[in-house]
Amino acid sequence: MEEKEKKSGFWYQVANFIVNKRKAIEILFVCAIIYSVFCINKVQVNQDITSYLPEESETRRGLSLMEEQFVTYGSAKVMLSNVTYEQAEKLAGRIKLLEGVKSAALGMDEEHYRGTNVLIEVTVDGSDEAESSIQTMNAVKELLTGYDYYISTTIGETQESTESLNHDMNIILVLAVVIIIAVLLLSTKAYFEIPVLLITFGVAAILNMGTNYWLGEISSVTKSIAVVLQLALAIDYAIIMCDRYMEEHETMESVEAVKVALSKAIPEISSSSLTTISGMVAMMFMQFKLGYDMGIVLVKAIILSLISVFFLMPGVILIFAKGIDRSHHKCHVPKISFVGKFAAATKYIIPPVFIIVLVGAFMMSSNCRYLYDVNSVESSKKTSSKIAREKIGEIFGSENQFVVMVPKGNYEAEAKVLAELGHLSYVSDVLGLANQTIDEEYCLTDKLTPRQFAELTDLDVEIVEVMYSAYAYSQEQYGPVVTGISDYEVPIIDMFLFLYDQYQQGYVTLSDEMDETLNTLYDTLHDGQLQLQGEEYSRFVLNLTLPVEGQPTYDAMEEIRGIASKYYDVNQVVLVGNSTSAHDLESSFATDNLIISILTALFVMIILFFTFQSAGLPVLLVLTIQGSIWINFTVPVLQDTGVYFIAYLIVSAIQMGATIDYAIVISSRYMILRQEIPLKDAITETIDKAFPTIFTSGSILTCAGFLIGYISSDATIAAIGIALGRGTLISILLVLFVLPQILMLGDIILEKTALAINLTGRQREYRGRALVSGHVSGYVQGMIDADMSGLIQGEMKINVDTLLPRRQAQITPMDDKIEMHGEEDSEDDS
């Protein structure tokens, strides 16, 4: 009868369909793999992390304005070491002659010449990512071959970072696979389980990478670590399926064993994945949209991993079934009974100590110094650009470039703002059209009369007056033409550009010397206008001596805004730079941190509440893992280092969502065994039985995190990796050496907070004998709440757990005189 019930159950019917149709399913997977492989290279990757800031943030508005209205030429700082000034001067001249180089500035001041180090500032005539700019910088490097030089530039930095990151991630992935194989060799029961697991995961990874194309665009951070995190987070599901198959195959043929194993694994794995998914979903609620980007990709990764395990893996197992049968070996994960004995001996000591540590970790982690500028984040491996930037910074000082944008058109106001900004102690240099001189007497935006302009340009005053009249007509300013053009004043830059336009159209004839002068001056003025004046805004470029982030810098930003606001509407003053980006990120961090902390804990507690039907146990489990998160971010405080805010947000969510499973494994087994054997023996056996699962999953996630952290040259990704590896390791230690004592000491809490009502409403009464296999709760001449397998005789009032199918009890009457009351039973729960 029990066999009949198994084969009539819903999940068995689902498993039966999947296994019977495995050939067709495999064909569908092959088609999906081919489609995904073609789509992988079509996925758009966003390298700009600031694009994930909230739309209303000042940095996003400012960057959009700059992209729309201004031209920004690529630039580089070239530091030559162990050279004389004369040698550097000659090299600067040769650099200036290279195709694509607009300027190569070299000064005699300390900003350009210190000891045997000389700094040349190079500007090219293309943007940072233009292919022509990259070729120009390659030509500069070739020219400097044989010299001791460092080049700090954003030209081609994205390309360099992408190539370096792809190389790093390939190494990380290979090492991760090697580590996973090593771990599986220890924890599996047959060698041919390993190819089954790797094929299942490999397919899931390819499907996830290919379907990223559906999202339109993903961040470079997500693209780089999604595969490794998917591997670390989802490999458990395939391991559970394999373990189920090995258990069932002891008494069944391969095909039937796969069906029964799958029918049991689907609900078990699905419920296990919910806590991990909840952590990823919590990230998607962040204001900083990088959280949504990573969350949606990882949720998709977990779902595709589940699909691969449920639909593809049964067929793969049957393909390797004979190999699995012939390659059995002993599980080499050792028993750790000493941990259980330690837990029993210290159940009154560890919990109070843990509470003290928890409070201390919370307070210390609250004082963690967060970093918001990626250039402030240290990584074990660095790109050549970052090495050069740090080297130049050591000798010539770091530069914090800052942009102020104001409505264009009022040159007098611009001149006053620039003058005030130039007098600030922390502003080393300020550039705008209104403070650029054309000779020792005039600035570009100064207004000149026709006679003054004639003297400046060496043109006849009569010709200039005609030009001024034409300019007045073009601007629809007819008054000066009527009253007399001699007193009419026009800004120098506007008049020069108008003169050049008229000259190009043939309305003005100039001498050869003046022709050359005008063309040279036009190139300079036009470049300046493109960089500093847009259709609606003027741009001021400042160099600050302040660090990129920190309260003094943010106070300086407000002072700068205040100066500009004297002459313009404050809502029209826009500040842009690494400092504004850091400030915007800091502003969103507090909200995002609160959102992730609350939502992750809430989602996990709700899942645990329904899993264990207890109000107290979820609190204990979440508190344990939350404690590991606080301890994780106490480490940087003790090391007196900062934590990149993205790493904190993402790792907090992943650590809670993923490592809570380790606590669930311990708690589930303990809740069963505590009803059957003494608490001391229950906790020892619990840890021995749970350790292989925790070892397999935990070691993979820990190693994956540290591999990412110590190999990746991308500071953002490295910071996430280090924090994830360290956090997972701390979670494992707390789950093994603290949680058991908490469960034992909190046993009364578990009893008092267990649900007194039957959530499923399926209650039965028996008199006589019944064979029970599975989880039941109720009374048998006393109370029972356990996973069990055995014969019960007497009066029974039992709640059958149907909320979680993997724990549903099978109750088989053994006595013809048995009386049953309550809900009418369907065929599958007789």
PDB file of C-alpha atoms in Angstrom, residues 228 514 550 751:
ATOM      1  CA  VAL A 228      31.028  32.098  -9.694  1.00  0.00           C
ATOM      2  CA  MET A 514      46.124  87.482 -40.365  1.00  0.00           C
ATOM      3  CA  GLY A 550      34.814  63.057   3.519  1.00  0.00           C
ATOM      4  CA  GLU A 751       8.607  24.551  23.090  1.00  0.00           C
TER       5      GLU A 751
END
